[in-house]
């Protein structure tokens, strides 16, 4: 208990409070130790009755709270001086001193000022006399924290010449000042007995919190706001405290309460209360809203994950994905949701996405068993993928990472061994090749041809390998239906070209996507027939697919062998790039795979099944916007088809008459597709 | 939740039951809606889910939070419906003047009357703020004007610590509010002290 405060209180209230206190606080050991001391104070007190017995009862009962040292949260701290000069910006109502309205007597106010004025305070006065040793001020008002009504107290203060900062070469600093100037000055010294005040214009004379304020001459407009208001109030008796308060801008500030709370240093987030039932120690931290919400969100998210797993088990992968995403929305960084989503991605071939999900899950929960296991498996899978693309070093890194998660993973160990061998082998091979090249430099033309051949071979090999890989991975019912449908179109096309028309009709009956494929295929055929070289050319083109997003290059490809070479290499590089990031590039792959399904045989098609699968999932996830796009696209295809049908009577193959119209149509379609693809690429990507 | 939204919620609640009987409506539901509405009025929005969660926790302490199922959504709907009911019942007058800003302005004015060392030693500000917040545990917040409540809390706080103010022709509270009388202040204080008695009896 705060001894001084209690003494002060008892000195005011006297005996009756003391008796009540002794009655109420019998169990308080703190109070019991203070009793003898307080006894003395009480006997000396005047015993003046201030509040009624009820108030005394209240004080006595709450004494342990009221006089508890921790009750006082504010620290005695010098308050910041706020700029008072701008009336428009005042954050709260700056009121004139209260004693102005209370009409406190002259003597009392004067003695109060001498009691409370301190060195470092700031005052404002008017010069009334200038002597050779300094000038005298008549004090008008206080500036800074303490606000008192002193204008009519006839206080005069001396500012010695030493206290006026000299301005360099000028000899007499006093010549700057004239009688009647308003001066802002800091209090340097007060003699309380002889009632003398000396002030200073040196900035050091102010207390540190006021240090930034410039001392010296001020204009009438710069006088403190409260002083101007008190002058107005003094001249007009009808101005009451309330009136002035209401007329202040600051009073109507909507955040005035928050501002002032900070100013008087009361915490509104842990507010004090004297209700014993509401002392904050009685509240458990887990009873607060944020804690409950967190718990609730977690359980809700888990529920979603459970539903998602259920969907997944029944093969409804899209619904499962939706549930997982919902769970993540509800509770970000939900580990279970992340792991489940990662597993789903891995199943669907989005290995990179799966890896990021697992990594994120492990980040927030490093000991998650399933996450570790799955991540390990996925890393090995990804490593194999990279290995196929000859990115041996990256693959090696992945295997190492997998092993760091799980030392005893036999698959990863084996793969790592294998890959280190291959890396060494390839380094040796490269060195040999380098040596060979140096030995017999050949002409650039033949080497380019060679390169092309090598690339062709490599690709073929890759596809073979991929095919075996994809056959091992499980296929979803939807995607397998899709891919088999599209592969059947292309394979049947290969079987015989005479059946082309039938095929076309069949494809018209098919799905939207299907139709799109067939239409583009058809138009391409028209093109190729126009060029007059069918079989051979197409077989070649099959291995050199064009860069997917530009229809122009595709058309150019037909132009001549020289150009084809260019597009071949670019397509190849693009191919490898895409393989390195199947997640983001799957959009382009879709286009490519579609075109490939046109050109290519069943062989290649099987190889791409896993990619198509990813694409399908993505497309279904992306919702209605794209569905619309697809519909528009399909509509276009239909239109071109009807155009084609219109020409049909002229001949079995496309007639010379259609030559002129078809390319225009084709270009139209291709640009549409290209735009669509581009739009998709920019669109939602997770 | 800050003091002013809490005050608004309390006033909403007491004004609502001024108009209707306590038996007609479930008071706890009304209280939840009042909190929700007050958050909106005072621009410190509180989510309905948090209100429901905390209330549920209060009535069934220690049990797990509500699942987000039909029961929860029904409860949420009824809170929102009740909010509309309150709005209609109060004719959409939902912004009130609170004593909080009076107390704070008065505090600053009174502060400059007192010696700064004496002031910094005495927790008048905390006490008056606590008293003011405690006022809202009863219906006195709608029976007295904000100014009177503000003056009474300040008066009681100063009185509790025996802080003496200079006396002029008028008492300080008369200056702060023209129509305040000693009787008014005493009435507020006795109401407040009764609340404390009630609190003591509850424990």
Short mmCIF file of C-alpha atoms in Angstrom, two decimals, chain A residues 481-500 503-504 506-507 514 517-518 521 525 538-539 542 593-606 609:
data_model
loop_
_atom_site.label_atom_id
_atom_site.label_comp_id
_atom_site.label_asym_id
_atom_site.label_seq_id
_atom_site.Cartn_x
_atom_site.Cartn_y
_atom_site.Cartn_z
CA UNK A 481 -11.21 -41.21 -70.71
CA UNK A 482 -10.14 -37.93 -72.12
CA UNK A 483 -6.77 -38.95 -73.32
CA UNK A 484 -7.97 -42.21 -74.73
CA UNK A 485 -10.61 -40.37 -76.64
CA UNK A 486 -8.16 -37.97 -78.14
CA UNK A 487 -5.64 -40.68 -78.81
CA UNK A 488 -8.27 -42.72 -80.57
CA UNK A 489 -8.93 -39.85 -82.90
CA UNK A 490 -5.36 -39.47 -83.80
CA UNK A 491 -4.67 -43.16 -84.09
CA UNK A 492 -7.66 -43.82 -86.26
CA UNK A 493 -6.56 -41.00 -88.39
CA UNK A 494 -3.28 -42.69 -88.85
CA UNK A 495 -4.86 -45.95 -89.72
CA UNK A 496 -6.38 -44.63 -92.90
CA UNK A 497 -6.79 -41.25 -94.33
CA UNK A 498 -9.74 -42.30 -96.43
CA UNK A 499 -11.83 -42.64 -93.36
CA UNK A 500 -11.20 -39.06 -92.65
CA UNK A 503 -13.91 -39.54 -88.45
CA UNK A 504 -14.82 -35.94 -88.78
CA UNK A 506 -17.78 -38.70 -85.33
CA UNK A 507 -15.74 -35.98 -83.77
CA UNK A 514 -12.84 -33.15 -78.71
CA UNK A 517 -9.11 -30.97 -81.50
CA UNK A 518 -10.69 -32.43 -84.54
CA UNK A 521 -6.66 -31.17 -87.04
CA UNK A 525 -4.89 -31.29 -92.96
CA UNK A 538 4.00 -34.91 -91.38
CA UNK A 539 6.12 -37.61 -89.97
CA UNK A 542 5.74 -34.72 -85.65
CA UNK A 593 -0.08 -31.81 -76.66
CA UNK A 594 -3.22 -31.08 -78.56
CA UNK A 595 -1.32 -30.32 -81.65
CA UNK A 596 0.80 -33.32 -81.12
CA UNK A 597 -2.25 -35.43 -80.80
CA UNK A 598 -3.07 -34.27 -84.26
CA UNK A 599 0.26 -34.92 -85.81
CA UNK A 600 1.56 -37.66 -83.71
CA UNK A 601 0.74 -41.27 -83.33
CA UNK A 602 -0.44 -43.30 -80.45
CA UNK A 603 3.11 -43.83 -79.48
CA UNK A 604 3.85 -40.32 -78.57
CA UNK A 605 0.45 -39.82 -77.20
CA UNK A 606 0.81 -42.32 -74.49
CA UNK A 609 -0.82 -38.75 -71.03
#
